[in-house]
mmCIF file of C-alpha atoms and ligand atoms in Angstrom:
data_model
loop_
_atom_site.group_PDB
_atom_site.id
_atom_site.type_symbol
_atom_site.label_atom_id
_atom_site.label_comp_id
_atom_site.label_asym_id
_atom_site.label_seq_id
_atom_site.Cartn_x
_atom_site.Cartn_y
_atom_site.Cartn_z
ATOM 1 C CA MET A 248 -25.467 -26.497 -32.422
ATOM 2 C CA ASN A 249 -23.655 -23.288 -33.119
ATOM 3 C CA THR A 250 -26.096 -20.606 -32.340
ATOM 4 C CA ALA A 251 -24.010 -17.497 -32.827
ATOM 5 C CA PRO A 252 -25.897 -14.777 -34.550
ATOM 6 C CA LEU A 253 -25.004 -13.642 -38.086
ATOM 7 C CA TRP A 254 -23.864 -10.245 -36.909
ATOM 8 C CA PHE A 255 -21.153 -12.026 -34.694
ATOM 9 C CA ASP A 256 -17.640 -13.043 -36.622
ATOM 10 C CA GLU A 257 -16.495 -16.008 -34.896
ATOM 11 C CA ASN A 258 -12.970 -15.151 -35.901
ATOM 12 C CA VAL A 259 -12.994 -12.814 -33.063
ATOM 13 C CA ARG A 260 -14.219 -14.959 -30.300
ATOM 14 C CA ASP A 261 -10.965 -16.606 -29.464
ATOM 15 C CA SER A 262 -9.331 -13.025 -29.018
ATOM 16 C CA LEU A 263 -12.073 -11.777 -26.905
ATOM 17 C CA GLN A 264 -12.109 -15.091 -24.842
ATOM 18 C CA ASN A 265 -8.145 -14.499 -24.324
ATOM 19 C CA HIS A 266 -8.532 -10.775 -23.503
ATOM 20 C CA ARG A 267 -7.046 -9.811 -20.066
ATOM 21 C CA ARG A 268 -8.197 -6.425 -19.188
ATOM 22 C CA ALA A 269 -5.585 -3.624 -19.752
ATOM 23 C CA ASN A 270 -6.117 -2.205 -16.155
ATOM 24 C CA ARG A 271 -8.155 -2.553 -13.105
ATOM 25 C CA HIS A 272 -10.490 0.226 -14.107
ATOM 26 C CA GLU A 273 -11.539 -2.064 -17.354
ATOM 27 C CA THR A 274 -15.249 -3.361 -16.604
ATOM 28 C CA ALA A 275 -16.628 -3.517 -20.241
ATOM 29 C CA TYR A 276 -14.836 -2.543 -23.645
ATOM 30 C CA PHE A 277 -15.776 -1.565 -27.080
ATOM 31 C CA VAL A 278 -14.076 -3.483 -29.995
ATOM 32 C CA TYR A 279 -14.262 -2.372 -33.602
ATOM 33 C CA GLN A 280 -12.953 -4.953 -36.048
ATOM 34 C CA LEU A 281 -11.400 -2.370 -38.701
ATOM 35 C CA ASP A 282 -10.413 -5.274 -41.555
ATOM 36 C CA ALA A 283 -13.989 -6.028 -41.752
ATOM 37 C CA LEU A 284 -14.968 -2.496 -41.610
ATOM 38 C CA LYS A 285 -12.263 -1.583 -44.373
ATOM 39 C CA ALA A 286 -13.885 -4.432 -46.622
ATOM 40 C CA HIS A 287 -17.317 -3.041 -45.868
ATOM 41 C CA LEU A 288 -16.730 0.534 -46.942
ATOM 42 C CA ALA A 289 -14.761 -0.498 -50.106
ATOM 43 C CA GLN A 290 -17.981 -2.566 -50.979
ATOM 44 C CA LEU A 291 -19.913 0.724 -50.394
ATOM 45 C CA GLN A 292 -17.546 2.904 -52.520
ATOM 46 C CA ASN A 293 -17.759 0.304 -55.542
ATOM 47 C CA GLN A 294 -20.004 2.388 -57.408
ATOM 48 C CA ASP A 295 -20.125 5.770 -59.302
ATOM 49 C CA VAL A 296 -23.331 7.249 -58.436
ATOM 50 C CA ILE A 297 -23.181 8.638 -54.997
ATOM 51 C CA LYS A 298 -20.345 10.495 -53.104
ATOM 52 C CA LEU A 299 -20.015 9.259 -49.632
ATOM 53 C CA TRP A 300 -19.449 10.970 -46.547
ATOM 54 C CA PHE A 301 -19.180 9.919 -43.028
ATOM 55 C CA ALA A 302 -21.466 11.236 -40.386
ATOM 56 C CA VAL A 303 -18.741 11.728 -37.657
ATOM 57 C CA LYS A 304 -21.280 11.651 -34.855
ATOM 58 C CA ALA A 305 -21.992 8.000 -35.377
ATOM 59 C CA ASN A 306 -18.248 7.207 -34.239
ATOM 60 C CA PRO A 307 -15.647 9.622 -33.856
ATOM 61 C CA LEU A 308 -12.670 7.401 -32.579
ATOM 62 C CA SER A 309 -9.608 8.274 -34.353
ATOM 63 C CA SER A 310 -8.799 4.669 -35.740
ATOM 64 C CA ILE A 311 -12.402 4.780 -37.024
ATOM 65 C CA ILE A 312 -11.888 8.107 -39.026
ATOM 66 C CA LYS A 313 -8.630 6.641 -40.387
ATOM 67 C CA ALA A 314 -10.394 3.454 -41.850
ATOM 68 C CA LEU A 315 -12.930 5.680 -43.387
ATOM 69 C CA ASP A 316 -10.329 7.916 -44.763
ATOM 70 C CA SER A 317 -8.258 5.006 -46.350
ATOM 71 C CA GLN A 318 -11.727 3.988 -48.140
ATOM 72 C CA GLY A 319 -11.983 7.313 -49.602
ATOM 73 C CA PHE A 320 -14.906 8.894 -47.497
ATOM 74 C CA ASN A 321 -15.491 12.574 -46.783
ATOM 75 C CA PHE A 322 -16.458 13.490 -43.452
ATOM 76 C CA ASP A 323 -19.366 15.439 -41.941
ATOM 77 C CA VAL A 324 -18.728 17.384 -39.079
ATOM 78 C CA ALA A 325 -21.443 19.069 -36.965
ATOM 79 C CA SER A 326 -19.281 20.625 -34.187
ATOM 80 C CA SER A 327 -15.928 22.205 -33.412
ATOM 81 C CA GLY A 328 -14.935 19.125 -31.476
ATOM 82 C CA GLU A 329 -15.756 16.943 -34.386
ATOM 83 C CA LEU A 330 -13.608 19.386 -36.718
ATOM 84 C CA SER A 331 -10.580 18.817 -34.556
ATOM 85 C CA GLN A 332 -10.843 15.443 -34.362
ATOM 86 C CA VAL A 333 -10.974 14.816 -38.108
ATOM 87 C CA LEU A 334 -8.247 17.504 -38.681
ATOM 88 C CA ALA A 335 -6.274 15.886 -36.164
ATOM 89 C CA GLN A 336 -6.162 12.369 -38.295
ATOM 90 C CA GLY A 337 -4.902 14.418 -41.179
ATOM 91 C CA ILE A 338 -7.727 14.785 -43.133
ATOM 92 C CA GLU A 339 -7.721 17.810 -45.630
ATOM 93 C CA PRO A 340 -10.566 20.700 -44.681
ATOM 94 C CA GLU A 341 -11.509 20.240 -48.037
ATOM 95 C CA ARG A 342 -12.877 17.100 -47.605
ATOM 96 C CA VAL A 343 -15.152 18.165 -44.690
ATOM 97 C CA LEU A 344 -18.800 19.254 -44.692
ATOM 98 C CA ASN A 345 -20.472 21.095 -41.800
ATOM 99 C CA THR A 346 -23.734 20.046 -40.991
ATOM 100 C CA GLY A 347 -25.964 21.061 -37.606
ATOM 101 C CA PRO A 348 -28.487 23.454 -36.201
ATOM 102 C CA ALA A 349 -26.477 25.447 -34.012
ATOM 103 C CA LYS A 350 -23.837 26.977 -36.198
ATOM 104 C CA SER A 351 -22.797 30.663 -34.455
ATOM 105 C CA LYS A 352 -21.249 33.312 -36.783
ATOM 106 C CA ASN A 353 -17.927 32.822 -34.783
ATOM 107 C CA GLN A 354 -18.031 29.006 -35.277
ATOM 108 C CA LEU A 355 -18.832 29.338 -38.889
ATOM 109 C CA SER A 356 -15.913 32.043 -39.185
ATOM 110 C CA ARG A 357 -13.390 29.670 -37.204
ATOM 111 C CA PHE A 358 -14.308 26.721 -39.755
ATOM 112 C CA LEU A 359 -13.864 29.086 -42.690
ATOM 113 C CA THR A 360 -10.432 29.897 -41.562
ATOM 114 C CA GLN A 361 -9.436 26.412 -40.356
ATOM 115 C CA GLY A 362 -10.355 25.630 -44.365
ATOM 116 C CA VAL A 363 -13.792 24.320 -44.411
ATOM 117 C CA ASN A 364 -15.398 24.807 -47.440
ATOM 118 C CA THR A 365 -18.731 23.160 -47.640
ATOM 119 C CA PHE A 366 -21.690 24.240 -45.530
ATOM 120 C CA VAL A 367 -25.186 22.629 -45.178
ATOM 121 C CA VAL A 368 -26.725 25.828 -43.946
ATOM 122 C CA GLU A 369 -29.943 25.502 -41.851
ATOM 123 C CA SER A 370 -31.147 29.037 -41.260
ATOM 124 C CA LEU A 371 -31.408 32.382 -42.382
ATOM 125 C CA ASN A 372 -29.108 33.514 -39.892
ATOM 126 C CA GLN A 373 -26.484 30.873 -40.894
ATOM 127 C CA LEU A 374 -26.778 32.132 -44.372
ATOM 128 C CA ASN A 375 -26.216 35.687 -43.685
ATOM 129 C CA TRP A 376 -23.704 35.105 -41.285
ATOM 130 C CA LEU A 377 -21.589 32.826 -43.606
ATOM 131 C CA ASN A 378 -21.979 35.335 -46.391
ATOM 132 C CA ASP A 379 -20.549 38.029 -43.906
ATOM 133 C CA VAL A 380 -17.631 35.868 -42.852
ATOM 134 C CA ALA A 381 -17.035 34.603 -46.494
ATOM 135 C CA ILE A 382 -16.670 38.404 -47.646
ATOM 136 C CA GLU A 383 -14.363 39.256 -44.642
ATOM 137 C CA GLN A 384 -12.153 36.271 -45.353
ATOM 138 C CA LYS A 385 -12.415 36.791 -49.130
ATOM 139 C CA CYS A 386 -13.570 33.137 -49.838
ATOM 140 C CA ARG A 387 -16.567 31.598 -51.688
ATOM 141 C CA PRO A 388 -17.680 28.429 -49.949
ATOM 142 C CA GLN A 389 -20.061 25.699 -51.200
ATOM 143 C CA VAL A 390 -23.619 26.068 -49.708
ATOM 144 C CA LEU A 391 -26.188 23.586 -49.451
ATOM 145 C CA LEU A 392 -29.687 24.784 -48.437
ATOM 146 C CA ARG A 393 -31.349 22.212 -45.644
ATOM 147 C CA VAL A 394 -34.634 21.631 -46.403
ATOM 148 C CA GLN A 395 -37.512 20.263 -44.229
ATOM 149 C CA LEU A 396 -40.353 19.154 -45.677
ATOM 150 C CA GLN A 397 -44.039 18.329 -44.847
ATOM 151 C CA TRP A 398 -46.613 16.204 -46.285
ATOM 152 C CA PRO A 399 -50.520 16.984 -46.059
ATOM 153 C CA GLU A 400 -51.831 14.378 -43.133
ATOM 154 C CA ASP A 401 -53.478 12.127 -45.681
ATOM 155 C CA GLY A 402 -52.099 8.741 -45.113
ATOM 156 C CA LYS A 403 -49.729 8.913 -47.898
ATOM 157 C CA ASN A 404 -47.252 11.107 -45.888
ATOM 158 C CA PRO A 405 -44.419 9.182 -46.260
ATOM 159 C CA LEU A 406 -42.301 10.229 -43.086
ATOM 160 C CA GLY A 407 -45.156 9.154 -40.639
ATOM 161 C CA GLY A 408 -45.512 12.102 -38.225
ATOM 162 C CA ASN A 409 -44.870 15.422 -39.525
ATOM 163 C CA THR A 410 -42.836 16.438 -36.409
ATOM 164 C CA VAL A 411 -41.164 19.524 -36.901
ATOM 165 C CA THR A 412 -37.410 20.008 -35.900
ATOM 166 C CA PRO A 413 -34.865 22.629 -35.947
ATOM 167 C CA PHE A 414 -33.122 20.939 -38.778
ATOM 168 C CA GLY A 415 -33.252 23.313 -41.949
ATOM 169 C CA LEU A 416 -36.223 25.300 -42.967
ATOM 170 C CA SER A 417 -39.404 24.843 -45.066
ATOM 171 C CA THR A 418 -39.193 25.626 -48.730
ATOM 172 C CA GLU A 419 -41.998 28.181 -48.127
ATOM 173 C CA ILE A 420 -39.049 30.299 -46.101
ATOM 174 C CA TRP A 421 -36.530 29.299 -48.142
ATOM 175 C CA SER A 422 -38.589 30.579 -51.265
ATOM 176 C CA GLN A 423 -38.191 33.794 -49.923
ATOM 177 C CA ILE A 424 -34.257 34.130 -50.694
ATOM 178 C CA ASN A 425 -32.657 34.800 -53.952
ATOM 179 C CA VAL A 426 -29.153 33.128 -54.681
ATOM 180 C CA ARG A 427 -28.100 36.314 -56.489
ATOM 181 C CA ASP A 428 -28.132 38.454 -53.067
ATOM 182 C CA TYR A 429 -25.286 36.310 -51.782
ATOM 183 C CA PRO A 430 -22.470 36.530 -54.267
ATOM 184 C CA SER A 431 -19.743 35.273 -51.730
ATOM 185 C CA LEU A 432 -21.566 32.114 -51.579
ATOM 186 C CA ASP A 433 -21.744 29.375 -53.894
ATOM 187 C CA ILE A 434 -25.282 28.239 -53.229
ATOM 188 C CA SER A 435 -25.657 25.181 -55.505
ATOM 189 C CA GLY A 436 -27.258 22.460 -53.499
ATOM 190 C CA LEU A 437 -30.072 21.089 -51.222
ATOM 191 C CA HIS A 438 -29.893 18.999 -48.142
ATOM 192 C CA ILE A 439 -32.604 16.755 -47.034
ATOM 193 C CA PHE A 440 -32.786 14.295 -44.201
ATOM 194 C CA GLN A 441 -35.565 13.625 -42.018
ATOM 195 C CA TRP A 442 -36.117 9.993 -41.308
ATOM 196 C CA GLY A 443 -34.032 7.309 -39.301
ATOM 197 C CA ASN A 444 -33.374 3.724 -39.648
ATOM 198 C CA MET A 445 -34.954 2.756 -42.716
ATOM 199 C CA LEU A 446 -35.111 -1.118 -43.568
ATOM 200 C CA SER A 447 -37.202 -0.814 -46.752
ATOM 201 C CA ASN A 448 -35.734 -0.265 -50.020
ATOM 202 C CA GLU A 449 -39.334 0.392 -51.240
ATOM 203 C CA LYS A 450 -39.937 2.930 -48.631
ATOM 204 C CA MET A 451 -36.627 4.411 -48.843
ATOM 205 C CA TYR A 452 -37.107 5.170 -52.931
ATOM 206 C CA SER A 453 -40.642 6.230 -52.291
ATOM 207 C CA LEU A 454 -39.831 9.092 -49.984
ATOM 208 C CA TRP A 455 -36.634 9.952 -52.047
ATOM 209 C CA SER A 456 -38.878 10.501 -55.382
ATOM 210 C CA GLN A 457 -41.563 12.319 -53.629
ATOM 211 C CA MET A 458 -38.812 14.839 -52.560
ATOM 212 C CA VAL A 459 -37.570 15.390 -56.069
ATOM 213 C CA GLU A 460 -40.344 17.796 -57.191
ATOM 214 C CA PRO A 461 -40.629 19.967 -54.194
ATOM 215 C CA LEU A 462 -36.719 20.367 -54.200
ATOM 216 C CA THR A 463 -36.188 21.069 -58.161
ATOM 217 C CA THR A 464 -39.318 23.858 -57.695
ATOM 218 C CA LEU A 465 -37.463 25.406 -54.814
ATOM 219 C CA ALA A 466 -34.099 25.481 -56.690
ATOM 220 C CA LYS A 467 -35.864 27.403 -59.686
ATOM 221 C CA THR A 468 -37.945 29.884 -57.568
ATOM 222 C CA ILE A 469 -34.714 31.205 -55.786
ATOM 223 C CA GLY A 470 -32.710 31.194 -58.936
ATOM 224 C CA MET A 471 -30.365 28.191 -58.051
ATOM 225 C CA THR A 472 -28.703 25.790 -60.221
ATOM 226 C CA LEU A 473 -29.017 22.788 -58.563
ATOM 227 C CA LYS A 474 -25.853 20.840 -58.768
ATOM 228 C CA VAL A 475 -25.939 18.765 -55.618
ATOM 229 C CA LEU A 476 -28.491 16.888 -53.820
ATOM 230 C CA ASP A 477 -27.583 15.474 -50.467
ATOM 231 C CA LEU A 478 -29.686 12.933 -49.077
ATOM 232 C CA GLY A 479 -28.472 12.850 -45.325
ATOM 233 C CA GLY A 480 -28.328 9.538 -43.744
ATOM 234 C CA GLY A 481 -30.803 7.109 -42.096
ATOM 235 C CA LEU A 482 -29.998 3.913 -43.937
ATOM 236 C CA GLY A 483 -31.051 1.349 -41.269
ATOM 237 C CA ILE A 484 -29.526 -1.465 -39.284
ATOM 238 C CA ASP A 485 -31.478 -4.723 -38.342
ATOM 239 C CA TYR A 486 -31.300 -3.890 -34.574
ATOM 240 C CA LEU A 487 -34.285 -6.129 -33.895
ATOM 241 C CA GLN A 488 -33.155 -9.267 -35.894
ATOM 242 C CA GLU A 489 -36.097 -9.373 -37.985
ATOM 243 C CA GLY A 490 -34.373 -10.248 -41.120
ATOM 244 C CA ARG A 491 -35.082 -7.182 -42.771
ATOM 245 C CA GLN A 492 -31.918 -5.484 -44.337
ATOM 246 C CA LEU A 493 -31.342 -3.050 -47.118
ATOM 247 C CA SER A 494 -29.786 -4.009 -50.576
ATOM 248 C CA TRP A 495 -26.872 -1.592 -51.148
ATOM 249 C CA GLN A 496 -27.275 -2.610 -55.067
ATOM 250 C CA LYS A 497 -30.598 -1.895 -55.233
ATOM 251 C CA ILE A 498 -30.231 1.696 -53.344
ATOM 252 C CA ILE A 499 -27.466 2.456 -55.898
ATOM 253 C CA ARG A 500 -29.714 1.541 -58.890
ATOM 254 C CA ASP A 501 -32.788 3.666 -57.178
ATOM 255 C CA LEU A 502 -30.317 6.534 -56.456
ATOM 256 C CA ALA A 503 -29.073 6.711 -60.054
ATOM 257 C CA LEU A 504 -32.780 7.282 -61.031
ATOM 258 C CA ILE A 505 -33.310 10.134 -58.287
ATOM 259 C CA LYS A 506 -29.984 11.679 -59.657
ATOM 260 C CA GLU A 507 -31.398 11.600 -63.411
ATOM 261 C CA GLN A 508 -34.993 12.880 -61.865
ATOM 262 C CA ALA A 509 -33.224 15.577 -59.877
ATOM 263 C CA GLY A 510 -31.189 16.639 -62.720
ATOM 264 C CA VAL A 511 -27.927 16.891 -60.620
ATOM 265 C CA GLU A 512 -24.261 16.434 -61.046
ATOM 266 C CA GLU A 513 -23.529 14.958 -57.791
ATOM 267 C CA LEU A 514 -25.649 12.994 -55.263
ATOM 268 C CA TRP A 515 -24.040 12.827 -51.740
ATOM 269 C CA LEU A 516 -24.804 10.564 -48.718
ATOM 270 C CA GLU A 517 -23.569 11.106 -45.160
ATOM 271 C CA LEU A 518 -23.744 7.679 -43.858
ATOM 272 C CA GLY A 519 -23.324 6.778 -39.937
ATOM 273 C CA ARG A 520 -24.857 3.751 -38.809
ATOM 274 C CA TYR A 521 -24.755 1.936 -42.071
ATOM 275 C CA ALA A 522 -21.156 2.562 -42.542
ATOM 276 C CA VAL A 523 -19.711 1.554 -39.115
ATOM 277 C CA ALA A 524 -22.482 -0.175 -36.716
ATOM 278 C CA GLU A 525 -21.682 -3.405 -37.667
ATOM 279 C CA CYS A 526 -17.980 -3.126 -37.191
ATOM 280 C CA GLY A 527 -18.445 -2.563 -33.424
ATOM 281 C CA TYR A 528 -18.955 -5.039 -30.460
ATOM 282 C CA TYR A 529 -19.866 -4.139 -26.809
ATOM 283 C CA VAL A 530 -18.206 -6.619 -24.334
ATOM 284 C CA VAL A 531 -19.686 -6.558 -20.542
ATOM 285 C CA PRO A 532 -19.633 -9.121 -17.919
ATOM 286 C CA VAL A 533 -22.534 -10.392 -15.820
ATOM 287 C CA VAL A 534 -22.367 -9.218 -12.249
ATOM 288 C CA ASP A 535 -25.700 -10.827 -10.973
ATOM 289 C CA ARG A 536 -28.404 -13.172 -11.723
ATOM 290 C CA LYS A 537 -31.805 -13.312 -9.806
ATOM 291 C CA THR A 538 -35.277 -14.696 -10.705
ATOM 292 C CA ASN A 539 -37.814 -11.660 -9.395
ATOM 293 C CA PHE A 540 -41.561 -11.898 -9.806
ATOM 294 C CA GLU A 541 -40.807 -14.529 -12.556
ATOM 295 C CA GLN A 542 -38.508 -12.578 -14.597
ATOM 296 C CA GLU A 543 -35.298 -13.858 -15.114
ATOM 297 C CA GLN A 544 -32.807 -10.927 -14.577
ATOM 298 C CA LEU A 545 -29.117 -10.278 -15.316
ATOM 299 C CA VAL A 546 -27.276 -7.206 -14.071
ATOM 300 C CA LEU A 547 -24.463 -6.087 -16.095
ATOM 301 C CA ALA A 548 -21.372 -4.339 -14.902
ATOM 302 C CA ALA A 549 -22.317 -1.454 -17.022
ATOM 303 C CA GLY A 550 -25.381 -0.514 -18.950
ATOM 304 C CA ILE A 551 -26.542 2.837 -20.251
ATOM 305 C CA ASN A 552 -23.651 4.413 -19.116
ATOM 306 C CA HIS A 553 -21.886 2.862 -21.610
ATOM 307 C CA LEU A 554 -24.288 2.176 -24.164
ATOM 308 C CA LEU A 555 -27.335 4.627 -24.000
ATOM 309 C CA ARG A 556 -29.498 4.009 -27.208
ATOM 310 C CA PRO A 557 -31.642 1.191 -25.980
ATOM 311 C CA ALA A 558 -33.167 3.644 -23.235
ATOM 312 C CA ILE A 559 -33.993 6.542 -25.591
ATOM 313 C CA THR A 560 -35.263 4.285 -28.810
ATOM 314 C CA GLU A 561 -36.601 1.198 -26.844
ATOM 315 C CA GLN A 562 -34.428 -0.906 -29.560
ATOM 316 C CA PRO A 563 -31.890 -3.189 -28.008
ATOM 317 C CA PHE A 564 -28.647 -3.938 -29.644
ATOM 318 C CA PRO A 565 -28.801 -7.913 -30.171
ATOM 319 C CA VAL A 566 -26.612 -9.945 -27.617
ATOM 320 C CA THR A 567 -24.647 -13.257 -27.564
ATOM 321 C CA ARG A 568 -22.602 -14.942 -25.002
ATOM 322 C CA LEU A 569 -18.933 -14.913 -25.171
ATOM 323 C CA ARG A 570 -18.762 -18.356 -23.541
ATOM 324 C CA ASP A 571 -19.198 -21.003 -26.212
ATOM 325 C CA ASN A 572 -23.019 -21.492 -27.040
ATOM 326 C CA ARG A 573 -22.713 -25.015 -28.440
ATOM 327 C CA ALA A 574 -24.114 -26.641 -25.214
ATOM 328 C CA LYS A 575 -27.183 -28.633 -26.217
ATOM 329 C CA GLN A 576 -29.669 -26.306 -23.937
ATOM 330 C CA GLY A 577 -32.431 -24.128 -24.212
ATOM 331 C CA LYS A 578 -32.403 -20.286 -24.516
ATOM 332 C CA HIS A 579 -34.262 -18.223 -22.140
ATOM 333 C CA ASN A 580 -35.682 -14.486 -22.159
ATOM 334 C CA PHE A 581 -33.507 -12.345 -19.898
ATOM 335 C CA GLU A 582 -34.271 -9.194 -18.682
ATOM 336 C CA ILE A 583 -31.100 -7.221 -18.949
ATOM 337 C CA HIS A 584 -30.267 -4.531 -16.550
ATOM 338 C CA GLY A 585 -27.066 -2.084 -16.203
ATOM 339 C CA PRO A 586 -25.710 -0.800 -12.691
ATOM 340 C CA LEU A 587 -27.325 2.361 -12.680
ATOM 341 C CA CYS A 588 -30.001 3.259 -9.852
ATOM 342 C CA THR A 589 -32.889 3.930 -12.400
ATOM 343 C CA SER A 590 -35.298 1.608 -14.419
ATOM 344 C CA MET A 591 -34.192 3.254 -17.270
ATOM 345 C CA ASP A 592 -30.935 1.317 -17.399
ATOM 346 C CA LYS A 593 -32.097 -1.414 -19.078
ATOM 347 C CA LEU A 594 -30.207 -2.770 -22.451
ATOM 348 C CA GLY A 595 -33.319 -5.065 -23.122
ATOM 349 C CA GLN A 596 -35.362 -8.197 -23.039
ATOM 350 C CA LEU A 597 -33.098 -10.803 -25.074
ATOM 351 C CA GLU A 598 -32.422 -14.394 -25.621
ATOM 352 C CA LEU A 599 -29.355 -15.978 -23.951
ATOM 353 C CA PRO A 600 -28.410 -19.665 -23.159
ATOM 354 C CA LYS A 601 -30.454 -20.806 -19.931
ATOM 355 C CA ASP A 602 -27.181 -21.511 -18.008
ATOM 356 C CA THR A 603 -25.739 -17.804 -18.469
ATOM 357 C CA ASP A 604 -24.811 -16.549 -15.150
ATOM 358 C CA VAL A 605 -22.272 -14.196 -12.925
ATOM 359 C CA GLY A 606 -19.015 -13.982 -14.651
ATOM 360 C CA ASP A 607 -20.275 -14.589 -18.121
ATOM 361 C CA GLN A 608 -19.283 -11.793 -20.738
ATOM 362 C CA LEU A 609 -22.168 -10.921 -23.111
ATOM 363 C CA ILE A 610 -21.380 -9.237 -26.461
ATOM 364 C CA PHE A 611 -23.645 -6.799 -27.744
ATOM 365 C CA GLY A 612 -23.612 -6.110 -31.856
ATOM 366 C CA TYR A 613 -23.884 -3.322 -34.026
ATOM 367 C CA CYS A 614 -22.190 -1.274 -31.353
ATOM 368 C CA GLY A 615 -19.740 0.468 -34.102
ATOM 369 C CA ALA A 616 -22.248 3.254 -34.204
ATOM 370 C CA TYR A 617 -23.884 5.315 -31.575
ATOM 371 C CA GLY A 618 -22.105 3.669 -28.826
ATOM 372 C CA PHE A 619 -19.444 5.117 -26.737
ATOM 373 C CA THR A 620 -19.887 8.909 -27.457
ATOM 374 C CA GLU A 621 -23.757 8.673 -27.337
ATOM 375 C CA SER A 622 -23.542 7.418 -23.731
ATOM 376 C CA MET A 623 -24.128 8.966 -20.152
ATOM 377 C CA PRO A 624 -20.798 7.938 -18.347
ATOM 378 C CA PHE A 625 -20.699 10.072 -15.703
ATOM 379 C CA PHE A 626 -23.833 9.242 -14.011
ATOM 380 C CA LEU A 627 -23.082 7.347 -10.771
ATOM 381 C CA CYS A 628 -19.440 7.479 -11.108
ATOM 382 C CA HIS A 629 -18.667 4.209 -12.888
ATOM 383 C CA GLU A 630 -15.647 3.466 -14.813
ATOM 384 C CA ILE A 631 -15.415 5.084 -18.537
ATOM 385 C CA ALA A 632 -15.450 2.013 -21.222
ATOM 386 C CA ALA A 633 -12.149 1.002 -22.802
ATOM 387 C CA GLU A 634 -12.031 1.230 -26.586
ATOM 388 C CA TYR A 635 -10.185 -1.554 -28.605
ATOM 389 C CA VAL A 636 -9.316 -2.242 -32.248
ATOM 390 C CA TYR A 637 -9.183 -5.461 -33.820
ATOM 391 C CA GLN A 638 -6.822 -5.893 -36.766
ATOM 392 C CA ASN A 639 -4.661 -8.602 -38.015
ATOM 393 C CA GLY A 640 -6.089 -11.109 -35.498
ATOM 394 C CA GLU A 641 -5.018 -8.949 -32.682
ATOM 395 C CA LEU A 642 -6.870 -6.593 -30.064
ATOM 396 C CA GLU A 643 -5.156 -3.070 -29.690
ATOM 397 C CA GLU A 644 -6.255 -0.632 -27.205
ATOM 398 C CA ILE A 645 -7.173 2.792 -28.419
ATOM 399 C CA ARG A 646 -8.709 4.198 -25.052
ATOM 400 C CA ALA A 647 -7.838 2.995 -21.530
ATOM 401 C CA ALA A 648 -10.558 2.503 -19.352
ATOM 402 C CA GLN A 649 -10.797 5.318 -16.816
ATOM 403 C CA PRO A 650 -12.225 5.410 -13.108
ATOM 404 C CA ALA A 651 -14.790 8.065 -12.050
ATOM 405 C CA SER A 652 -12.012 10.023 -10.316
ATOM 406 C CA TRP A 653 -10.736 10.671 -13.976
ATOM 407 C CA TYR A 654 -13.361 13.423 -14.308
ATOM 408 C CA LEU A 655 -14.679 14.005 -10.916
ATOM 409 C CA ARG A 656 -13.725 17.056 -9.335
HETATM 410 C C1 PLP B 43 -26.655 11.885 -37.633
HETATM 411 C C2 PLP B 43 -26.819 12.532 -39.336
HETATM 412 C C3 PLP B 43 -26.291 11.424 -40.237
HETATM 413 C C4 PLP B 43 -26.198 9.776 -40.230
HETATM 414 O O1 PLP B 43 -27.361 9.385 -39.534
HETATM 415 P P1 PLP B 43 -27.476 7.646 -39.625
HETATM 416 O O2 PLP B 43 -28.895 7.616 -39.486
HETATM 417 O O3 PLP B 43 -26.464 7.301 -38.658
HETATM 418 O O4 PLP B 43 -27.033 7.161 -41.227
HETATM 419 C C5 PLP B 43 -26.201 11.974 -41.588
HETATM 420 N N1 PLP B 43 -26.452 13.340 -41.689
HETATM 421 C C6 PLP B 43 -26.786 14.004 -40.662
HETATM 422 C C7 PLP B 43 -26.845 15.563 -41.053
HETATM 423 C C8 PLP B 43 -26.972 13.729 -39.476
HETATM 424 O O5 PLP B 43 -27.400 14.572 -38.415
#
């Protein structure tokens, strides 16, 4: 009985089993399957409805950026660091979009100088600063205004809670501007993204369609010809293994309708997890096992110091065991903890074969997004995780593991 989960590619098992750590500081590592990633991205590009951007925050590793580049993705960056990393991979700045709530006038000026020409503007200050620096630099960047919508609390609210965030502005505030007052900006689009990890095509479509009216009304009010609508990211990953998955074909059909309803020339998405989550695994050894108040506990060499997401979302990444699962034995629900001296350091309560024990290696899935760079690696002075890519049947080290002395002063 082979009980490997759907998200795990059996072809990789041998390579992981034969892997010997590259240096003595390596306790745990990430591995990204580039061939599988490229095939997945090619499938996402096999349509002519949406222009696709990659939200770099999901995984800024050089090899990942290059794989996205090879499949014709453009890049959404939200910091100077992300911009440098993208440009360092040879991406032309014209293929970069800048989002984010904290763009200073200085940063806007530097981005323009570096050749970035597309900005999602999230405040009136950003709008005025960008206009000023565009005049100074004699250029005319393309601008999308980021909108945050609220629905009346009448049970039909598609977003659940109406939490106010620093991302963008209400249509009321944006309505006070007029695009004619910003001749140095090509204000020709709207951006909206305020949902996360959506797993239902129906819900997604309902959400998108309810945005068309307020957005097209706003465009009219401020004298904008609405050419571009950017619907952000948020396409979900089935982290909890509930058998819920979005159909990409359905998304394309739905978005073709939205594009028509909004009357826009271009529809954009900036994908994060939906593009890269599935290509990544995180491999970590079990250091201890014990029974505690009737709980079966596993303690791993690393936890939220390498993989923070479960602690902040209460959604574990799915797990399997590297040692073959074929043994005809039952499974057990284990409490899986990391090494940090805080009860927050928990990767989940998950099923594994009963005889899982000290020295076994666990593989967590969907770690291609929001893994390495979303973690809290410095707390308690453990090692920094290594990062590998898997391509043509080979593991290649991209980042070596480092001891705490590497960053401690
Ligand atoms: C994080 C982010 C994304 C990607 O989100 P996913 O849920 O990973 O798809 C896209 N756009 C913006 C502006 C973001 O901040």
